[in-house]
PDB file of C-alpha atoms in Angstrom:
ATOM      1  CA  MET J 665     131.216 143.764 -59.824  1.00  0.00           C
ATOM      2  CA  THR J 666     128.745 143.827 -62.521  1.00  0.00           C
ATOM      3  CA  GLY J 667     129.344 140.641 -64.422  1.00  0.00           C
ATOM      4  CA  PRO J 668     131.812 137.598 -64.786  1.00  0.00           C
ATOM      5  CA  LEU J 669     134.741 139.807 -66.551  1.00  0.00           C
ATOM      6  CA  VAL J 670     136.255 142.956 -65.491  1.00  0.00           C
ATOM      7  CA  GLY J 671     139.196 145.063 -67.045  1.00  0.00           C
ATOM      8  CA  ILE J 672     142.325 145.877 -65.869  1.00  0.00           C
ATOM      9  CA  ASP J 673     141.145 149.754 -65.160  1.00  0.00           C
ATOM     10  CA  TRP J 674     138.635 147.564 -63.160  1.00  0.00           C
ATOM     11  CA  LEU J 675     141.018 145.834 -60.856  1.00  0.00           C
ATOM     12  CA  GLU J 676     143.933 148.727 -60.923  1.00  0.00           C
ATOM     13  CA  GLU J 677     141.596 151.122 -58.891  1.00  0.00           C
ATOM     14  CA  ARG J 678     140.617 148.021 -56.432  1.00  0.00           C
ATOM     15  CA  LEU J 679     144.245 146.383 -56.018  1.00  0.00           C
ATOM     16  CA  GLY J 680     144.547 146.086 -52.288  1.00  0.00           C
ATOM     17  CA  ALA J 681     140.835 146.843 -51.116  1.00  0.00           C
ATOM     18  CA  PRO J 682     139.704 144.980 -48.561  1.00  0.00           C
ATOM     19  CA  GLY J 683     137.768 141.713 -49.430  1.00  0.00           C
ATOM     20  CA  LEU J 684     139.283 141.716 -52.965  1.00  0.00           C
ATOM     21  CA  VAL J 685     141.141 138.344 -53.682  1.00  0.00           C
ATOM     22  CA  VAL J 686     143.227 138.108 -56.735  1.00  0.00           C
ATOM     23  CA  PHE J 687     144.157 134.879 -57.969  1.00  0.00           C
ATOM     24  CA  ASP J 688     146.912 133.441 -60.309  1.00  0.00           C
ATOM     25  CA  ALA J 689     145.085 130.271 -62.401  1.00  0.00           C
ATOM     26  CA  SER J 690     147.907 129.788 -65.019  1.00  0.00           C
ATOM     27  CA  VAL J 691     148.610 126.140 -65.827  1.00  0.00           C
ATOM     28  CA  GLY J 692     151.663 124.438 -67.543  1.00  0.00           C
ATOM     29  CA  ALA J 693     154.759 126.390 -68.667  1.00  0.00           C
ATOM     30  CA  HIS J 694     153.032 129.572 -67.084  1.00  0.00           C
ATOM     31  CA  ARG J 695     152.031 128.242 -63.535  1.00  0.00           C
ATOM     32  CA  GLY J 696     154.820 129.662 -60.764  1.00  0.00           C
ATOM     33  CA  ALA J 697     155.711 132.631 -63.073  1.00  0.00           C
ATOM     34  CA  ASP J 698     158.359 134.784 -61.420  1.00  0.00           C
ATOM     35  CA  HIS J 699     156.075 137.662 -61.624  1.00  0.00           C
ATOM     36  CA  ARG J 700     152.538 138.431 -60.450  1.00  0.00           C
ATOM     37  CA  ILE J 701     149.873 141.012 -60.082  1.00  0.00           C
ATOM     38  CA  PRO J 702     150.900 142.348 -56.561  1.00  0.00           C
ATOM     39  CA  GLY J 703     149.347 140.084 -53.959  1.00  0.00           C
ATOM     40  CA  ALA J 704     148.023 137.727 -56.292  1.00  0.00           C
ATOM     41  CA  ARG J 705     147.204 134.229 -54.660  1.00  0.00           C
ATOM     42  CA  PRO J 706     147.572 130.824 -56.469  1.00  0.00           C
ATOM     43  CA  PHE J 707     144.865 129.010 -57.889  1.00  0.00           C
ATOM     44  CA  ASP J 708     146.607 126.057 -58.560  1.00  0.00           C
ATOM     45  CA  LEU J 709     145.003 123.741 -61.054  1.00  0.00           C
ATOM     46  CA  ASP J 710     147.751 121.918 -61.748  1.00  0.00           C
ATOM     47  CA  GLY J 711     148.096 120.894 -58.403  1.00  0.00           C
ATOM     48  CA  ALA J 712     145.566 120.978 -55.138  1.00  0.00           C
ATOM     49  CA  LEU J 713     142.900 122.401 -56.944  1.00  0.00           C
ATOM     50  CA  SER J 714     142.116 119.276 -59.026  1.00  0.00           C
ATOM     51  CA  ASP J 715     141.297 115.628 -57.886  1.00  0.00           C
ATOM     52  CA  HIS J 716     144.424 113.749 -58.752  1.00  0.00           C
ATOM     53  CA  ASP J 717     142.516 110.328 -57.509  1.00  0.00           C
ATOM     54  CA  ALA J 718     140.659 110.689 -60.986  1.00  0.00           C
ATOM     55  CA  ALA J 719     141.602 109.568 -64.033  1.00  0.00           C
ATOM     56  CA  ALA J 720     140.934 112.580 -66.006  1.00  0.00           C
ATOM     57  CA  PRO J 721     143.428 115.875 -65.479  1.00  0.00           C
ATOM     58  CA  HIS J 722     141.891 118.819 -63.978  1.00  0.00           C
ATOM     59  CA  THR J 723     138.862 117.067 -62.676  1.00  0.00           C
ATOM     60  CA  MET J 724     136.872 119.059 -59.821  1.00  0.00           C
ATOM     61  CA  PRO J 725     137.785 118.052 -56.376  1.00  0.00           C
ATOM     62  CA  SER J 726     134.941 117.307 -53.878  1.00  0.00           C
ATOM     63  CA  ALA J 727     133.109 120.274 -52.085  1.00  0.00           C
ATOM     64  CA  ALA J 728     134.833 119.545 -48.826  1.00  0.00           C
ATOM     65  CA  ALA J 729     138.369 119.673 -50.308  1.00  0.00           C
ATOM     66  CA  PHE J 730     137.110 122.421 -52.412  1.00  0.00           C
ATOM     67  CA  THR J 731     136.085 124.398 -49.416  1.00  0.00           C
ATOM     68  CA  GLU J 732     139.382 123.625 -47.556  1.00  0.00           C
ATOM     69  CA  ALA J 733     141.467 124.632 -50.464  1.00  0.00           C
ATOM     70  CA  MET J 734     139.484 128.040 -50.539  1.00  0.00           C
ATOM     71  CA  ARG J 735     139.600 128.523 -46.722  1.00  0.00           C
ATOM     72  CA  GLU J 736     143.421 127.848 -46.936  1.00  0.00           C
ATOM     73  CA  LEU J 737     143.766 130.602 -49.483  1.00  0.00           C
ATOM     74  CA  GLY J 738     142.076 132.885 -47.296  1.00  0.00           C
ATOM     75  CA  VAL J 739     138.597 133.262 -49.331  1.00  0.00           C
ATOM     76  CA  ASP J 740     135.632 134.382 -47.528  1.00  0.00           C
ATOM     77  CA  ASP J 741     131.866 133.790 -48.393  1.00  0.00           C
ATOM     78  CA  THR J 742     131.481 137.643 -48.723  1.00  0.00           C
ATOM     79  CA  ALA J 743     134.758 138.109 -50.732  1.00  0.00           C
ATOM     80  CA  THR J 744     135.134 139.662 -54.437  1.00  0.00           C
ATOM     81  CA  VAL J 745     137.488 137.205 -56.349  1.00  0.00           C
ATOM     82  CA  VAL J 746     139.291 138.026 -59.944  1.00  0.00           C
ATOM     83  CA  VAL J 747     141.249 135.409 -61.580  1.00  0.00           C
ATOM     84  CA  TYR J 748     143.792 135.809 -64.198  1.00  0.00           C
ATOM     85  CA  ASP J 749     146.256 133.746 -66.159  1.00  0.00           C
ATOM     86  CA  GLY J 750     149.764 134.115 -67.852  1.00  0.00           C
ATOM     87  CA  VAL J 751     147.999 133.603 -71.347  1.00  0.00           C
ATOM     88  CA  GLY J 752     145.357 135.901 -71.701  1.00  0.00           C
ATOM     89  CA  ILE J 753     142.166 134.184 -70.773  1.00  0.00           C
ATOM     90  CA  TYR J 754     142.552 130.448 -70.656  1.00  0.00           C
ATOM     91  CA  SER J 755     142.711 128.550 -67.556  1.00  0.00           C
ATOM     92  CA  SER J 756     141.362 131.416 -65.245  1.00  0.00           C
ATOM     93  CA  ALA J 757     138.050 130.829 -66.850  1.00  0.00           C
ATOM     94  CA  ARG J 758     138.168 127.575 -65.568  1.00  0.00           C
ATOM     95  CA  ALA J 759     138.688 128.526 -62.097  1.00  0.00           C
ATOM     96  CA  TRP J 760     135.983 131.169 -62.254  1.00  0.00           C
ATOM     97  CA  TRP J 761     133.681 127.993 -63.487  1.00  0.00           C
ATOM     98  CA  MET J 762     134.726 126.045 -60.502  1.00  0.00           C
ATOM     99  CA  LEU J 763     134.023 128.702 -58.079  1.00  0.00           C
ATOM    100  CA  ARG J 764     130.445 129.432 -59.885  1.00  0.00           C
ATOM    101  CA  ALA J 765     129.463 125.215 -59.756  1.00  0.00           C
ATOM    102  CA  MET J 766     130.582 125.660 -56.065  1.00  0.00           C
ATOM    103  CA  GLY J 767     127.636 128.542 -55.673  1.00  0.00           C
ATOM    104  CA  PHE J 768     129.905 131.650 -55.537  1.00  0.00           C
ATOM    105  CA  ASP J 769     128.863 134.164 -57.754  1.00  0.00           C
ATOM    106  CA  ARG J 770     131.166 137.032 -56.620  1.00  0.00           C
ATOM    107  CA  ALA J 771     134.144 136.115 -59.008  1.00  0.00           C
ATOM    108  CA  ALA J 772     135.260 137.446 -62.318  1.00  0.00           C
ATOM    109  CA  VAL J 773     137.838 136.932 -64.796  1.00  0.00           C
ATOM    110  CA  LEU J 774     140.454 139.347 -65.704  1.00  0.00           C
ATOM    111  CA  ASP J 775     140.102 140.604 -69.508  1.00  0.00           C
ATOM    112  CA  GLY J 776     143.408 139.998 -71.040  1.00  0.00           C
ATOM    113  CA  GLY J 777     144.940 138.200 -68.283  1.00  0.00           C
ATOM    114  CA  LEU J 778     148.375 139.317 -67.161  1.00  0.00           C
ATOM    115  CA  PRO J 779     149.659 139.833 -70.533  1.00  0.00           C
ATOM    116  CA  ALA J 780     147.228 142.892 -70.808  1.00  0.00           C
ATOM    117  CA  TRP J 781     148.412 144.063 -67.389  1.00  0.00           C
ATOM    118  CA  THR J 782     151.831 144.061 -68.114  1.00  0.00           C
ATOM    119  CA  ALA J 783     151.335 145.923 -71.553  1.00  0.00           C
ATOM    120  CA  ALA J 784     149.644 148.842 -69.842  1.00  0.00           C
ATOM    121  CA  GLY J 785     152.689 148.826 -68.016  1.00  0.00           C
ATOM    122  CA  LEU J 786     150.881 148.072 -64.669  1.00  0.00           C
ATOM    123  CA  PRO J 787     152.873 147.091 -61.605  1.00  0.00           C
ATOM    124  CA  VAL J 788     153.987 143.780 -60.818  1.00  0.00           C
ATOM    125  CA  GLU J 789     155.971 141.926 -58.199  1.00  0.00           C
ATOM    126  CA  ALA J 790     158.264 139.333 -57.538  1.00  0.00           C
ATOM    127  CA  THR J 791     156.328 135.664 -57.061  1.00  0.00           C
ATOM    128  CA  GLY J 792     156.460 135.120 -53.553  1.00  0.00           C
ATOM    129  CA  PRO J 793     155.897 131.897 -51.313  1.00  0.00           C
ATOM    130  CA  ALA J 794     152.711 130.265 -51.037  1.00  0.00           C
ATOM    131  CA  TYR J 795     149.947 131.984 -49.445  1.00  0.00           C
ATOM    132  CA  GLU J 796     150.548 132.480 -45.728  1.00  0.00           C
ATOM    133  CA  GLY J 797     147.590 135.060 -44.345  1.00  0.00           C
ATOM    134  CA  PRO J 798     144.404 134.008 -42.434  1.00  0.00           C
ATOM    135  CA  ARG J 799     142.072 131.148 -43.144  1.00  0.00           C
ATOM    136  CA  GLY J 800     138.715 132.233 -45.100  1.00  0.00           C
ATOM    137  CA  SER J 801     135.242 131.353 -44.108  1.00  0.00           C
ATOM    138  CA  PHE J 802     134.410 130.064 -47.548  1.00  0.00           C
ATOM    139  CA  THR J 803     131.740 127.443 -47.980  1.00  0.00           C
ATOM    140  CA  ALA J 804     130.811 125.525 -51.130  1.00  0.00           C
ATOM    141  CA  ARG J 805     127.283 124.916 -51.865  1.00  0.00           C
ATOM    142  CA  PRO J 806     127.532 123.075 -55.109  1.00  0.00           C
ATOM    143  CA  ARG J 807     125.204 123.682 -58.188  1.00  0.00           C
ATOM    144  CA  PRO J 808     123.924 120.298 -59.765  1.00  0.00           C
ATOM    145  CA  GLY J 809     124.420 120.192 -63.075  1.00  0.00           C
ATOM    146  CA  SER J 810     126.922 122.811 -63.968  1.00  0.00           C
ATOM    147  CA  LEU J 811     129.855 119.993 -63.978  1.00  0.00           C
ATOM    148  CA  VAL J 812     128.258 117.291 -66.070  1.00  0.00           C
ATOM    149  CA  ASP J 813     129.624 113.323 -66.380  1.00  0.00           C
ATOM    150  CA  GLY J 814     129.902 111.742 -69.566  1.00  0.00           C
ATOM    151  CA  ALA J 815     126.502 109.542 -69.472  1.00  0.00           C
ATOM    152  CA  THR J 816     124.905 113.324 -68.922  1.00  0.00           C
ATOM    153  CA  VAL J 817     126.692 114.523 -72.434  1.00  0.00           C
ATOM    154  CA  GLU J 818     125.854 110.943 -74.099  1.00  0.00           C
ATOM    155  CA  ALA J 819     122.389 111.699 -73.407  1.00  0.00           C
ATOM    156  CA  ALA J 820     122.673 115.564 -74.372  1.00  0.00           C
ATOM    157  CA  LEU J 821     123.926 114.364 -78.212  1.00  0.00           C
ATOM    158  CA  THR J 822     120.739 112.974 -78.968  1.00  0.00           C
ATOM    159  CA  ASP J 823     118.183 115.620 -77.397  1.00  0.00           C
ATOM    160  CA  PRO J 824     117.165 118.520 -79.764  1.00  0.00           C
ATOM    161  CA  ALA J 825     116.806 121.054 -77.360  1.00  0.00           C
ATOM    162  CA  VAL J 826     120.319 120.802 -76.201  1.00  0.00           C
ATOM    163  CA  ALA J 827     123.653 121.960 -78.252  1.00  0.00           C
ATOM    164  CA  VAL J 828     126.956 119.892 -77.484  1.00  0.00           C
ATOM    165  CA  LEU J 829     129.963 122.749 -78.172  1.00  0.00           C
ATOM    166  CA  ASP J 830     133.427 121.610 -78.357  1.00  0.00           C
ATOM    167  CA  ALA J 831     136.400 124.029 -77.503  1.00  0.00           C
ATOM    168  CA  ARG J 832     139.331 122.694 -78.888  1.00  0.00           C
ATOM    169  CA  THR J 833     141.022 123.470 -82.396  1.00  0.00           C
ATOM    170  CA  ARG J 834     139.004 122.512 -85.553  1.00  0.00           C
ATOM    171  CA  GLU J 835     142.109 120.218 -86.340  1.00  0.00           C
ATOM    172  CA  ARG J 836     141.666 118.288 -83.106  1.00  0.00           C
ATOM    173  CA  PHE J 837     137.890 118.247 -83.315  1.00  0.00           C
ATOM    174  CA  ALA J 838     138.321 116.936 -86.998  1.00  0.00           C
ATOM    175  CA  GLY J 839     140.766 114.208 -86.104  1.00  0.00           C
ATOM    176  CA  THR J 840     143.647 115.320 -88.487  1.00  0.00           C
ATOM    177  CA  ALA J 841     145.604 116.849 -85.951  1.00  0.00           C
ATOM    178  CA  PRO J 842     146.970 114.013 -82.854  1.00  0.00           C
ATOM    179  CA  GLU J 843     145.767 114.610 -79.375  1.00  0.00           C
ATOM    180  CA  PRO J 844     148.341 116.217 -76.849  1.00  0.00           C
ATOM    181  CA  ARG J 845     147.890 113.527 -74.415  1.00  0.00           C
ATOM    182  CA  PRO J 846     148.572 109.980 -75.484  1.00  0.00           C
ATOM    183  CA  GLY J 847     146.501 106.891 -75.808  1.00  0.00           C
ATOM    184  CA  LEU J 848     143.546 109.003 -77.092  1.00  0.00           C
ATOM    185  CA  ARG J 849     141.348 108.795 -80.129  1.00  0.00           C
ATOM    186  CA  GLY J 850     141.277 111.655 -82.537  1.00  0.00           C
ATOM    187  CA  GLY J 851     137.828 113.466 -83.658  1.00  0.00           C
ATOM    188  CA  HIS J 852     135.063 114.412 -82.154  1.00  0.00           C
ATOM    189  CA  MET J 853     131.495 113.170 -80.280  1.00  0.00           C
ATOM    190  CA  PRO J 854     128.999 112.432 -82.831  1.00  0.00           C
ATOM    191  CA  GLY J 855     126.454 115.370 -82.781  1.00  0.00           C
ATOM    192  CA  ALA J 856     128.914 117.781 -81.352  1.00  0.00           C
ATOM    193  CA  VAL J 857     129.532 121.429 -82.919  1.00  0.00           C
ATOM    194  CA  ASN J 858     132.964 122.894 -82.918  1.00  0.00           C
ATOM    195  CA  LEU J 859     133.691 126.240 -81.381  1.00  0.00           C
ATOM    196  CA  PRO J 860     137.384 126.732 -80.869  1.00  0.00           C
ATOM    197  CA  PHE J 861     137.814 128.713 -77.883  1.00  0.00           C
ATOM    198  CA  GLY J 862     139.983 131.078 -79.337  1.00  0.00           C
ATOM    199  CA  ASP J 863     137.416 131.990 -81.889  1.00  0.00           C
ATOM    200  CA  LEU J 864     135.880 133.956 -79.018  1.00  0.00           C
ATOM    201  CA  GLN J 865     138.898 136.304 -78.434  1.00  0.00           C
ATOM    202  CA  ASP J 866     140.802 139.514 -80.043  1.00  0.00           C
ATOM    203  CA  PRO J 867     143.906 139.002 -81.186  1.00  0.00           C
ATOM    204  CA  ALA J 868     144.883 140.441 -77.899  1.00  0.00           C
ATOM    205  CA  GLY J 869     143.313 137.799 -75.862  1.00  0.00           C
ATOM    206  CA  ARG J 870     140.312 139.867 -74.834  1.00  0.00           C
ATOM    207  CA  MET J 871     136.792 138.596 -74.616  1.00  0.00           C
ATOM    208  CA  ARG J 872     135.121 139.683 -77.924  1.00  0.00           C
ATOM    209  CA  PRO J 873     131.945 142.249 -77.540  1.00  0.00           C
ATOM    210  CA  ALA J 874     128.481 140.623 -76.387  1.00  0.00           C
ATOM    211  CA  ALA J 875     127.547 141.052 -79.747  1.00  0.00           C
ATOM    212  CA  GLU J 876     130.122 139.181 -81.750  1.00  0.00           C
ATOM    213  CA  LEU J 877     129.666 136.513 -79.190  1.00  0.00           C
ATOM    214  CA  ARG J 878     125.941 136.306 -79.597  1.00  0.00           C
ATOM    215  CA  ASP J 879     126.658 135.694 -83.135  1.00  0.00           C
ATOM    216  CA  ALA J 880     129.217 133.001 -82.516  1.00  0.00           C
ATOM    217  CA  PHE J 881     126.906 130.800 -80.258  1.00  0.00           C
ATOM    218  CA  ALA J 882     124.114 131.294 -82.451  1.00  0.00           C
ATOM    219  CA  ALA J 883     126.113 129.930 -85.296  1.00  0.00           C
ATOM    220  CA  ALA J 884     127.175 127.018 -83.701  1.00  0.00           C
ATOM    221  CA  ALA J 885     123.814 126.225 -81.454  1.00  0.00           C
ATOM    222  CA  GLY J 886     121.216 127.651 -83.816  1.00  0.00           C
ATOM    223  CA  ALA J 887     118.052 128.169 -81.220  1.00  0.00           C
ATOM    224  CA  ARG J 888     119.193 125.719 -78.745  1.00  0.00           C
ATOM    225  CA  GLU J 889     119.606 127.363 -75.338  1.00  0.00           C
ATOM    226  CA  ARG J 890     120.843 124.553 -73.052  1.00  0.00           C
ATOM    227  CA  LEU J 891     124.374 124.600 -73.727  1.00  0.00           C
ATOM    228  CA  VAL J 892     127.013 121.728 -72.956  1.00  0.00           C
ATOM    229  CA  LEU J 893     130.630 122.503 -73.224  1.00  0.00           C
ATOM    230  CA  SER J 894     133.545 120.370 -73.950  1.00  0.00           C
ATOM    231  CA  CYS J 895     137.274 120.592 -74.476  1.00  0.00           C
ATOM    232  CA  GLY J 896     140.419 118.482 -73.934  1.00  0.00           C
ATOM    233  CA  SER J 897     140.561 118.370 -70.080  1.00  0.00           C
ATOM    234  CA  GLY J 898     137.787 120.540 -69.206  1.00  0.00           C
ATOM    235  CA  VAL J 899     139.479 123.863 -68.892  1.00  0.00           C
ATOM    236  CA  THR J 900     138.903 125.852 -72.177  1.00  0.00           C
ATOM    237  CA  ALA J 901     135.305 124.489 -72.084  1.00  0.00           C
ATOM    238  CA  CYS J 902     134.877 127.129 -69.244  1.00  0.00           C
ATOM    239  CA  VAL J 903     136.347 129.838 -72.005  1.00  0.00           C
ATOM    240  CA  LEU J 904     132.939 128.854 -73.724  1.00  0.00           C
ATOM    241  CA  ALA J 905     130.628 128.984 -70.474  1.00  0.00           C
ATOM    242  CA  LEU J 906     132.517 132.479 -70.093  1.00  0.00           C
ATOM    243  CA  GLY J 907     131.605 133.444 -73.436  1.00  0.00           C
ATOM    244  CA  ALA J 908     128.094 132.275 -72.970  1.00  0.00           C
ATOM    245  CA  ASP J 909     127.440 133.607 -69.889  1.00  0.00           C
ATOM    246  CA  LEU J 910     128.433 137.375 -71.737  1.00  0.00           C
ATOM    247  CA  ALA J 911     126.116 136.253 -74.556  1.00  0.00           C
ATOM    248  CA  GLY J 912     123.397 135.920 -72.530  1.00  0.00           C
ATOM    249  CA  TYR J 913     122.811 132.193 -71.731  1.00  0.00           C
ATOM    250  CA  GLY J 914     121.985 130.828 -68.696  1.00  0.00           C
ATOM    251  CA  ASP J 915     121.639 127.309 -68.827  1.00  0.00           C
ATOM    252  CA  LEU J 916     125.445 125.953 -69.211  1.00  0.00           C
ATOM    253  CA  ALA J 917     126.991 122.866 -68.271  1.00  0.00           C
ATOM    254  CA  VAL J 918     130.653 122.051 -68.643  1.00  0.00           C
ATOM    255  CA  TYR J 919     131.960 118.397 -69.311  1.00  0.00           C
ATOM    256  CA  ASP J 920     134.282 117.702 -66.455  1.00  0.00           C
ATOM    257  CA  GLY J 921     136.088 114.828 -68.018  1.00  0.00           C
ATOM    258  CA  SER J 922     135.980 115.942 -71.752  1.00  0.00           C
ATOM    259  CA  TRP J 923     137.780 114.459 -74.322  1.00  0.00           C
ATOM    260  CA  SER J 924     140.417 113.307 -71.709  1.00  0.00           C
ATOM    261  CA  GLU J 925     137.470 110.767 -70.756  1.00  0.00           C
ATOM    262  CA  TRP J 926     135.365 110.633 -74.084  1.00  0.00           C
ATOM    263  CA  GLY J 927     138.686 109.965 -76.125  1.00  0.00           C
ATOM    264  CA  VAL J 928     140.053 106.899 -73.931  1.00  0.00           C
ATOM    265  CA  PRO J 929     139.627 103.980 -76.327  1.00  0.00           C
ATOM    266  CA  SER J 930     135.872 102.657 -75.208  1.00  0.00           C
ATOM    267  CA  ALA J 931     132.564 102.067 -76.697  1.00  0.00           C
ATOM    268  CA  LEU J 932     131.794 105.571 -76.909  1.00  0.00           C
ATOM    269  CA  PRO J 933     131.090 106.766 -80.330  1.00  0.00           C
ATOM    270  CA  VAL J 934     133.760 108.998 -81.977  1.00  0.00           C
ATOM    271  CA  VAL J 935     133.580 110.529 -85.691  1.00  0.00           C
ATOM    272  CA  THR J 936     135.910 112.357 -87.839  1.00  0.00           C
ATOM    273  CA  GLY J 937     135.806 115.204 -90.233  1.00  0.00           C
ATOM    274  CA  PRO J 938     134.528 118.304 -89.783  1.00  0.00           C
TER     275      PRO J 938
END
């Protein structure tokens, strides 16, 4: 594996190889689809792979809970992991970033996801029961700073060396469209810059070439090389993390609570407009 993104040809050639684990990290309406890439296991962000005791959805579980979940899914420390989702590149990037935040670098996102796989006429199978194979040996080794809290983001907003980028749509960022989660304020953090995650993808749902990604991040972040990434609930911020990684950025953090935390009525500042 040469980077955080692999194509369908790469996966087709290796599907079923020893040590390769394929995860379906679909959420929402795509979760539990009736078909999957053969042998794919569920990386359930709406279920066990989020901390449901936290106030914000899709919060990262503890290192111990993540270790146990990966072992139950048969992941070894020496495994190679490919993650996809049913949209293209949406929630798969969140699974990739979680693995990376827990010290696991042998993971990649499938470019174009399940839509690209099926459009190419590649085989699928009926989605079966939950994974029932042998336990793995995975051990989480958390990387401090990969996932950050609201206090860290608040400080970053006034740090001239840091760019806080928001992956939500332009309308949600401006506060002209309602938030999908009830009770949240509209708008954005003062000093944040909008970079909708869809801008990093082509019409087929694949990531744009590295040169185009570099241009997009340079336009949003200027000369700043540390990026803090936010979105609605910490999912599509990870698409920005994937794009930034492909563009050559190395100093990255994802705001785990994202707007689901910041947008709750509180003393945290919110502004509207572009």
